[in-house]
Amino acid sequence: MFLEIDENLKNLAPKDFFLNILKREKFAKTLNYVEFFFFLLFTIFIVFQGYQEYLLFKEHSDSLINLISFILHKFSIPVFLWLVVSANLLLALLIRKRENKRIYEMLDKLEKSELLKSAQVDFLIPNNIIETGLLGNDIKFGSKFLFVIYPGYIIPYCWLDDVKVEKISGRYGSKSHYVNIILKTSSKPINITFAKKEICEKIRELLLKKKYKSQNNRQSI
């Protein structure tokens, strides 16, 4: 993602540039297509096969109650799977809508602070990219900004107030860790989850160094 940026994308205005990179559907598109395919598949199967069963059953019985019971029994598994796929598809659409709204608000805030243009320049410079593995979020440390691709965040180091490492305890003893980023400009912290505690500690250390460096640069100015 960081390396495969074509020239047409680079020439976009800062807001359009980051929208093309950070919007939620960029990451969920394949999964949404697969879910929609199964949604159509189960729908077509239930409708056409159900109609065939209806014609066959109607030849032997005129009872509507018996017909409904027969169809529900015959198609209980396909109907259940259709409901599961439909619920997942609806949830994915709601998550995408919410995440895209958050990204628009974040970019608007950066634009009002006159930081978005410098963020684009910083993003295009080859900086330190931290690979965190399949279950993590690959992030990029720019000169003045932290970039997280999924979920999409652009965080100026000058906005950092504190960075902590927290633990989430799941079922059956499972554990995961996240970096809790507290901003000066917002009462709501940013939580970025990673699979390993060591990665969180490394990111925390790098962020604090960037924070102090940013503060020293501003003081010297």
PDB file of C-alpha atoms in Angstrom:
ATOM      1  CA  MET A   1       0.000   0.000   0.000  1.00  0.00           C
ATOM      2  CA  PHE A   2       2.754   2.443   0.919  1.00  0.00           C
ATOM      3  CA  LEU A   3       4.854   1.639  -2.136  1.00  0.00           C
ATOM      4  CA  GLU A   4       2.192   1.155  -4.826  1.00  0.00           C
ATOM      5  CA  ILE A   5       1.075   4.765  -5.269  1.00  0.00           C
ATOM      6  CA  ASP A   6       0.801   5.795  -8.913  1.00  0.00           C
ATOM      7  CA  GLU A   7       1.463   9.263 -10.266  1.00  0.00           C
ATOM      8  CA  ASN A   8      -2.238  10.047 -10.826  1.00  0.00           C
ATOM      9  CA  LEU A   9      -2.899   9.477  -7.125  1.00  0.00           C
ATOM     10  CA  LYS A  10       0.052  11.640  -6.121  1.00  0.00           C
ATOM     11  CA  ASN A  11      -1.325  14.545  -8.168  1.00  0.00           C
ATOM     12  CA  LEU A  12      -4.653  14.617  -6.323  1.00  0.00           C
ATOM     13  CA  ALA A  13      -5.517  17.308  -3.772  1.00  0.00           C
ATOM     14  CA  PRO A  14      -4.633  16.261  -0.187  1.00  0.00           C
ATOM     15  CA  LYS A  15      -8.186  15.366   0.870  1.00  0.00           C
ATOM     16  CA  ASP A  16      -8.910  13.343  -2.283  1.00  0.00           C
ATOM     17  CA  PHE A  17      -5.496  11.714  -1.975  1.00  0.00           C
ATOM     18  CA  PHE A  18      -6.136  10.387   1.524  1.00  0.00           C
ATOM     19  CA  LEU A  19      -9.752   9.468   0.781  1.00  0.00           C
ATOM     20  CA  ASN A  20      -8.517   7.170  -1.993  1.00  0.00           C
ATOM     21  CA  ILE A  21      -6.101   5.522   0.426  1.00  0.00           C
ATOM     22  CA  LEU A  22      -7.997   5.404   3.714  1.00  0.00           C
ATOM     23  CA  LYS A  23     -11.662   4.812   2.812  1.00  0.00           C
ATOM     24  CA  ARG A  24     -13.019   1.690   4.446  1.00  0.00           C
ATOM     25  CA  GLU A  25     -14.169  -0.051   1.250  1.00  0.00           C
ATOM     26  CA  LYS A  26     -10.594  -0.237  -0.012  1.00  0.00           C
ATOM     27  CA  PHE A  27      -9.964  -2.997   2.529  1.00  0.00           C
ATOM     28  CA  ALA A  28     -13.373  -4.649   2.748  1.00  0.00           C
ATOM     29  CA  LYS A  29     -14.238  -4.656  -0.971  1.00  0.00           C
ATOM     30  CA  THR A  30     -13.249  -8.292  -1.637  1.00  0.00           C
ATOM     31  CA  LEU A  31     -14.991  -9.549   1.502  1.00  0.00           C
ATOM     32  CA  ASN A  32     -18.132  -7.558   0.679  1.00  0.00           C
ATOM     33  CA  TYR A  33     -18.178  -8.970  -2.849  1.00  0.00           C
ATOM     34  CA  VAL A  34     -17.894 -12.525  -1.505  1.00  0.00           C
ATOM     35  CA  GLU A  35     -20.691 -11.953   1.014  1.00  0.00           C
ATOM     36  CA  PHE A  36     -22.910 -10.362  -1.642  1.00  0.00           C
ATOM     37  CA  PHE A  37     -22.242 -13.313  -3.989  1.00  0.00           C
ATOM     38  CA  PHE A  38     -23.352 -15.801  -1.322  1.00  0.00           C
ATOM     39  CA  PHE A  39     -26.348 -13.581  -0.509  1.00  0.00           C
ATOM     40  CA  LEU A  40     -27.480 -13.742  -4.161  1.00  0.00           C
ATOM     41  CA  LEU A  41     -26.684 -17.454  -4.381  1.00  0.00           C
ATOM     42  CA  PHE A  42     -28.773 -18.377  -1.337  1.00  0.00           C
ATOM     43  CA  THR A  43     -31.582 -16.027  -2.418  1.00  0.00           C
ATOM     44  CA  ILE A  44     -31.791 -17.546  -5.914  1.00  0.00           C
ATOM     45  CA  PHE A  45     -31.615 -21.078  -4.518  1.00  0.00           C
ATOM     46  CA  ILE A  46     -34.348 -20.486  -1.929  1.00  0.00           C
ATOM     47  CA  VAL A  47     -36.692 -18.741  -4.381  1.00  0.00           C
ATOM     48  CA  PHE A  48     -36.364 -21.149  -7.335  1.00  0.00           C
ATOM     49  CA  GLN A  49     -36.029 -24.370  -5.370  1.00  0.00           C
ATOM     50  CA  GLY A  50     -38.806 -23.243  -3.029  1.00  0.00           C
ATOM     51  CA  TYR A  51     -41.082 -22.592  -5.989  1.00  0.00           C
ATOM     52  CA  GLN A  52     -40.352 -26.051  -7.392  1.00  0.00           C
ATOM     53  CA  GLU A  53     -41.137 -27.641  -4.032  1.00  0.00           C
ATOM     54  CA  TYR A  54     -44.294 -25.542  -3.794  1.00  0.00           C
ATOM     55  CA  LEU A  55     -45.568 -26.835  -7.149  1.00  0.00           C
ATOM     56  CA  LEU A  56     -44.710 -30.392  -6.192  1.00  0.00           C
ATOM     57  CA  PHE A  57     -46.347 -30.145  -2.770  1.00  0.00           C
ATOM     58  CA  LYS A  58     -49.454 -28.401  -4.142  1.00  0.00           C
ATOM     59  CA  GLU A  59     -50.272 -31.462  -6.210  1.00  0.00           C
ATOM     60  CA  HIS A  60     -50.664 -33.509  -3.022  1.00  0.00           C
ATOM     61  CA  SER A  61     -52.085 -31.036  -0.527  1.00  0.00           C
ATOM     62  CA  ASP A  62     -54.050 -27.774  -0.479  1.00  0.00           C
ATOM     63  CA  SER A  63     -53.382 -27.013   3.192  1.00  0.00           C
ATOM     64  CA  LEU A  64     -51.487 -23.721   3.573  1.00  0.00           C
ATOM     65  CA  ILE A  65     -50.307 -24.638   7.096  1.00  0.00           C
ATOM     66  CA  ASN A  66     -48.858 -27.932   5.911  1.00  0.00           C
ATOM     67  CA  LEU A  67     -47.216 -26.143   2.975  1.00  0.00           C
ATOM     68  CA  ILE A  68     -45.482 -23.555   5.192  1.00  0.00           C
ATOM     69  CA  SER A  69     -44.316 -26.240   7.637  1.00  0.00           C
ATOM     70  CA  PHE A  70     -42.977 -28.324   4.776  1.00  0.00           C
ATOM     71  CA  ILE A  71     -41.034 -25.429   3.212  1.00  0.00           C
ATOM     72  CA  LEU A  72     -39.584 -24.297   6.556  1.00  0.00           C
ATOM     73  CA  HIS A  73     -38.444 -27.844   7.313  1.00  0.00           C
ATOM     74  CA  LYS A  74     -37.046 -28.380   3.841  1.00  0.00           C
ATOM     75  CA  PHE A  75     -35.161 -25.072   3.670  1.00  0.00           C
ATOM     76  CA  SER A  76     -34.248 -24.517   7.319  1.00  0.00           C
ATOM     77  CA  ILE A  77     -30.479 -24.672   6.687  1.00  0.00           C
ATOM     78  CA  PRO A  78     -30.462 -22.476   3.509  1.00  0.00           C
ATOM     79  CA  VAL A  79     -32.732 -19.914   5.217  1.00  0.00           C
ATOM     80  CA  PHE A  80     -30.495 -19.866   8.298  1.00  0.00           C
ATOM     81  CA  LEU A  81     -27.385 -19.366   6.145  1.00  0.00           C
ATOM     82  CA  TRP A  82     -29.190 -16.634   4.182  1.00  0.00           C
ATOM     83  CA  LEU A  83     -29.998 -14.817   7.429  1.00  0.00           C
ATOM     84  CA  VAL A  84     -26.389 -15.107   8.638  1.00  0.00           C
ATOM     85  CA  VAL A  85     -24.959 -13.788   5.359  1.00  0.00           C
ATOM     86  CA  SER A  86     -27.547 -10.978   5.255  1.00  0.00           C
ATOM     87  CA  ALA A  87     -26.706  -9.925   8.818  1.00  0.00           C
ATOM     88  CA  ASN A  88     -22.957  -9.944   8.077  1.00  0.00           C
ATOM     89  CA  LEU A  89     -23.462  -7.948   4.886  1.00  0.00           C
ATOM     90  CA  LEU A  90     -25.617  -5.373   6.683  1.00  0.00           C
ATOM     91  CA  LEU A  91     -23.084  -5.116   9.519  1.00  0.00           C
ATOM     92  CA  ALA A  92     -20.232  -4.617   7.036  1.00  0.00           C
ATOM     93  CA  LEU A  93     -22.145  -1.813   5.304  1.00  0.00           C
ATOM     94  CA  LEU A  94     -22.867  -0.094   8.633  1.00  0.00           C
ATOM     95  CA  ILE A  95     -19.223  -0.364   9.714  1.00  0.00           C
ATOM     96  CA  ARG A  96     -18.061   1.011   6.364  1.00  0.00           C
ATOM     97  CA  LYS A  97     -20.459   3.943   6.619  1.00  0.00           C
ATOM     98  CA  ARG A  98     -19.373   4.759  10.187  1.00  0.00           C
ATOM     99  CA  GLU A  99     -15.662   4.441   9.404  1.00  0.00           C
ATOM    100  CA  ASN A 100     -15.896   6.586   6.280  1.00  0.00           C
ATOM    101  CA  LYS A 101     -17.734   9.256   8.260  1.00  0.00           C
ATOM    102  CA  ARG A 102     -14.939   9.250  10.849  1.00  0.00           C
ATOM    103  CA  ILE A 103     -12.309   9.564   8.112  1.00  0.00           C
ATOM    104  CA  TYR A 104     -14.106  12.532   6.538  1.00  0.00           C
ATOM    105  CA  GLU A 105     -14.277  14.251   9.944  1.00  0.00           C
ATOM    106  CA  MET A 106     -10.593  13.551  10.613  1.00  0.00           C
ATOM    107  CA  LEU A 107      -9.527  14.973   7.241  1.00  0.00           C
ATOM    108  CA  ASP A 108     -11.735  18.039   7.722  1.00  0.00           C
ATOM    109  CA  LYS A 109     -10.111  18.652  11.110  1.00  0.00           C
ATOM    110  CA  LEU A 110      -6.620  18.375   9.629  1.00  0.00           C
ATOM    111  CA  GLU A 111      -7.585  20.622   6.740  1.00  0.00           C
ATOM    112  CA  LYS A 112      -8.910  23.307   9.110  1.00  0.00           C
ATOM    113  CA  SER A 113      -5.646  23.079  11.045  1.00  0.00           C
ATOM    114  CA  GLU A 114      -3.751  23.570   7.743  1.00  0.00           C
ATOM    115  CA  LEU A 115      -1.927  20.263   8.225  1.00  0.00           C
ATOM    116  CA  LEU A 116      -3.358  18.147   5.437  1.00  0.00           C
ATOM    117  CA  LYS A 117      -1.021  19.337   2.679  1.00  0.00           C
ATOM    118  CA  SER A 118       2.070  18.737   4.801  1.00  0.00           C
ATOM    119  CA  ALA A 119       0.650  15.309   5.754  1.00  0.00           C
ATOM    120  CA  GLN A 120       0.441  14.368   2.073  1.00  0.00           C
ATOM    121  CA  VAL A 121       4.032  15.443   1.489  1.00  0.00           C
ATOM    122  CA  ASP A 122       5.153  13.536   4.585  1.00  0.00           C
ATOM    123  CA  PHE A 123       3.252  10.426   3.502  1.00  0.00           C
ATOM    124  CA  LEU A 124       4.976  10.332   0.097  1.00  0.00           C
ATOM    125  CA  ILE A 125       8.472  10.528   1.595  1.00  0.00           C
ATOM    126  CA  PRO A 126      10.032   7.080   2.205  1.00  0.00           C
ATOM    127  CA  ASN A 127       9.887   6.832   5.986  1.00  0.00           C
ATOM    128  CA  ASN A 128      10.002   4.115   8.584  1.00  0.00           C
ATOM    129  CA  ILE A 129       7.300   1.482   7.970  1.00  0.00           C
ATOM    130  CA  ILE A 130       6.582  -0.939  10.812  1.00  0.00           C
ATOM    131  CA  GLU A 131       5.340  -4.371   9.691  1.00  0.00           C
ATOM    132  CA  THR A 132       3.223  -5.845  12.459  1.00  0.00           C
ATOM    133  CA  GLY A 133       2.107  -9.112  10.890  1.00  0.00           C
ATOM    134  CA  LEU A 134      -1.158 -10.517   9.580  1.00  0.00           C
ATOM    135  CA  LEU A 135      -3.213  -9.643  12.668  1.00  0.00           C
ATOM    136  CA  GLY A 136      -1.760  -6.182  13.117  1.00  0.00           C
ATOM    137  CA  ASN A 137      -1.900  -2.797  11.478  1.00  0.00           C
ATOM    138  CA  ASP A 138       1.081  -1.824   9.361  1.00  0.00           C
ATOM    139  CA  ILE A 139       1.920   1.753  10.221  1.00  0.00           C
ATOM    140  CA  LYS A 140       4.250   4.411   8.891  1.00  0.00           C
ATOM    141  CA  PHE A 141       6.247   6.906  10.932  1.00  0.00           C
ATOM    142  CA  GLY A 142       6.534  10.082   8.906  1.00  0.00           C
ATOM    143  CA  SER A 143       8.677  13.037   9.869  1.00  0.00           C
ATOM    144  CA  LYS A 144       5.745  14.876  11.474  1.00  0.00           C
ATOM    145  CA  PHE A 145       2.832  12.410  11.272  1.00  0.00           C
ATOM    146  CA  LEU A 146       1.907   8.856  12.186  1.00  0.00           C
ATOM    147  CA  PHE A 147      -0.044   7.072   9.429  1.00  0.00           C
ATOM    148  CA  VAL A 148      -2.215   4.017  10.092  1.00  0.00           C
ATOM    149  CA  ILE A 149      -3.842   2.508   7.023  1.00  0.00           C
ATOM    150  CA  TYR A 150      -6.404   0.252   8.676  1.00  0.00           C
ATOM    151  CA  PRO A 151      -8.242   1.649  10.496  1.00  0.00           C
ATOM    152  CA  GLY A 152      -7.297   4.900   8.777  1.00  0.00           C
ATOM    153  CA  TYR A 153      -5.632   7.476  11.021  1.00  0.00           C
ATOM    154  CA  ILE A 154      -3.363  10.473  10.438  1.00  0.00           C
ATOM    155  CA  ILE A 155      -1.936  11.673  13.753  1.00  0.00           C
ATOM    156  CA  PRO A 156       0.342  14.725  14.011  1.00  0.00           C
ATOM    157  CA  TYR A 157       3.064  14.143  16.592  1.00  0.00           C
ATOM    158  CA  CYS A 158       2.471  17.659  17.930  1.00  0.00           C
ATOM    159  CA  TRP A 159      -1.034  16.557  18.984  1.00  0.00           C
ATOM    160  CA  LEU A 160       0.243  13.688  21.154  1.00  0.00           C
ATOM    161  CA  ASP A 161      -0.322  13.995  24.875  1.00  0.00           C
ATOM    162  CA  ASP A 162       0.493  10.472  26.065  1.00  0.00           C
ATOM    163  CA  VAL A 163       0.896   6.937  24.720  1.00  0.00           C
ATOM    164  CA  LYS A 164       0.140   3.794  26.726  1.00  0.00           C
ATOM    165  CA  VAL A 165       0.063   0.055  26.125  1.00  0.00           C
ATOM    166  CA  GLU A 166      -3.115  -1.659  27.288  1.00  0.00           C
ATOM    167  CA  LYS A 167      -4.249  -5.283  27.382  1.00  0.00           C
ATOM    168  CA  ILE A 168      -7.522  -6.853  26.271  1.00  0.00           C
ATOM    169  CA  SER A 169      -8.488 -10.168  27.851  1.00  0.00           C
ATOM    170  CA  GLY A 170     -10.742 -12.276  25.669  1.00  0.00           C
ATOM    171  CA  ARG A 171     -12.518 -15.576  26.078  1.00  0.00           C
ATOM    172  CA  TYR A 172     -10.695 -18.771  26.967  1.00  0.00           C
ATOM    173  CA  GLY A 173      -7.678 -16.842  28.236  1.00  0.00           C
ATOM    174  CA  SER A 174      -6.856 -15.162  24.935  1.00  0.00           C
ATOM    175  CA  LYS A 175      -5.093 -11.815  25.133  1.00  0.00           C
ATOM    176  CA  SER A 176      -4.323  -8.987  22.741  1.00  0.00           C
ATOM    177  CA  HIS A 177      -2.728  -5.606  23.200  1.00  0.00           C
ATOM    178  CA  TYR A 178      -3.335  -2.156  21.851  1.00  0.00           C
ATOM    179  CA  VAL A 179      -1.624   1.199  21.801  1.00  0.00           C
ATOM    180  CA  ASN A 180      -3.728   3.801  23.580  1.00  0.00           C
ATOM    181  CA  ILE A 181      -2.971   7.201  22.025  1.00  0.00           C
ATOM    182  CA  ILE A 182      -4.191  10.218  23.980  1.00  0.00           C
ATOM    183  CA  LEU A 183      -4.397  13.494  22.062  1.00  0.00           C
ATOM    184  CA  LYS A 184      -4.260  17.082  23.266  1.00  0.00           C
ATOM    185  CA  THR A 185      -6.962  18.021  20.767  1.00  0.00           C
ATOM    186  CA  SER A 186      -9.555  15.380  21.695  1.00  0.00           C
ATOM    187  CA  SER A 187     -10.998  13.801  24.828  1.00  0.00           C
ATOM    188  CA  LYS A 188     -11.466  10.516  22.959  1.00  0.00           C
ATOM    189  CA  PRO A 189      -8.310   8.349  22.762  1.00  0.00           C
ATOM    190  CA  ILE A 190      -7.287   6.363  19.694  1.00  0.00           C
ATOM    191  CA  ASN A 191      -6.824   2.632  20.217  1.00  0.00           C
ATOM    192  CA  ILE A 192      -4.811   0.645  17.675  1.00  0.00           C
ATOM    193  CA  THR A 193      -4.746  -3.114  18.265  1.00  0.00           C
ATOM    194  CA  PHE A 194      -1.752  -5.351  17.623  1.00  0.00           C
ATOM    195  CA  ALA A 195      -1.192  -9.061  18.108  1.00  0.00           C
ATOM    196  CA  LYS A 196       1.946  -8.811  20.233  1.00  0.00           C
ATOM    197  CA  LYS A 197       2.823  -6.745  23.270  1.00  0.00           C
ATOM    198  CA  GLU A 198       6.408  -6.304  22.021  1.00  0.00           C
ATOM    199  CA  ILE A 199       5.143  -4.489  18.918  1.00  0.00           C
ATOM    200  CA  CYS A 200       2.982  -2.193  21.050  1.00  0.00           C
ATOM    201  CA  GLU A 201       5.940  -1.358  23.264  1.00  0.00           C
ATOM    202  CA  LYS A 202       8.107  -0.621  20.236  1.00  0.00           C
ATOM    203  CA  ILE A 203       5.469   1.664  18.727  1.00  0.00           C
ATOM    204  CA  ARG A 204       4.929   3.422  22.052  1.00  0.00           C
ATOM    205  CA  GLU A 205       8.656   4.072  22.374  1.00  0.00           C
ATOM    206  CA  LEU A 206       8.910   5.449  18.834  1.00  0.00           C
ATOM    207  CA  LEU A 207       5.848   7.644  19.280  1.00  0.00           C
ATOM    208  CA  LEU A 208       7.141   9.160  22.511  1.00  0.00           C
ATOM    209  CA  LYS A 209      10.466   9.928  20.828  1.00  0.00           C
ATOM    210  CA  LYS A 210       8.603  11.597  17.951  1.00  0.00           C
ATOM    211  CA  LYS A 211       6.488  13.535  20.440  1.00  0.00           C
ATOM    212  CA  TYR A 212       9.471  14.939  22.336  1.00  0.00           C
ATOM    213  CA  LYS A 213      11.302  15.708  19.097  1.00  0.00           C
ATOM    214  CA  SER A 214       8.260  17.604  17.813  1.00  0.00           C
ATOM    215  CA  GLN A 215       8.027  19.577  21.064  1.00  0.00           C
ATOM    216  CA  ASN A 216      11.728  20.495  20.945  1.00  0.00           C
ATOM    217  CA  ASN A 217      11.440  21.618  17.318  1.00  0.00           C
ATOM    218  CA  ARG A 218       8.504  23.878  18.157  1.00  0.00           C
ATOM    219  CA  GLN A 219      10.319  25.353  21.159  1.00  0.00           C
ATOM    220  CA  SER A 220      13.431  26.079  19.077  1.00  0.00           C
ATOM    221  CA  ILE A 221      11.257  27.847  16.488  1.00  0.00           C
TER     222      ILE A 221
END
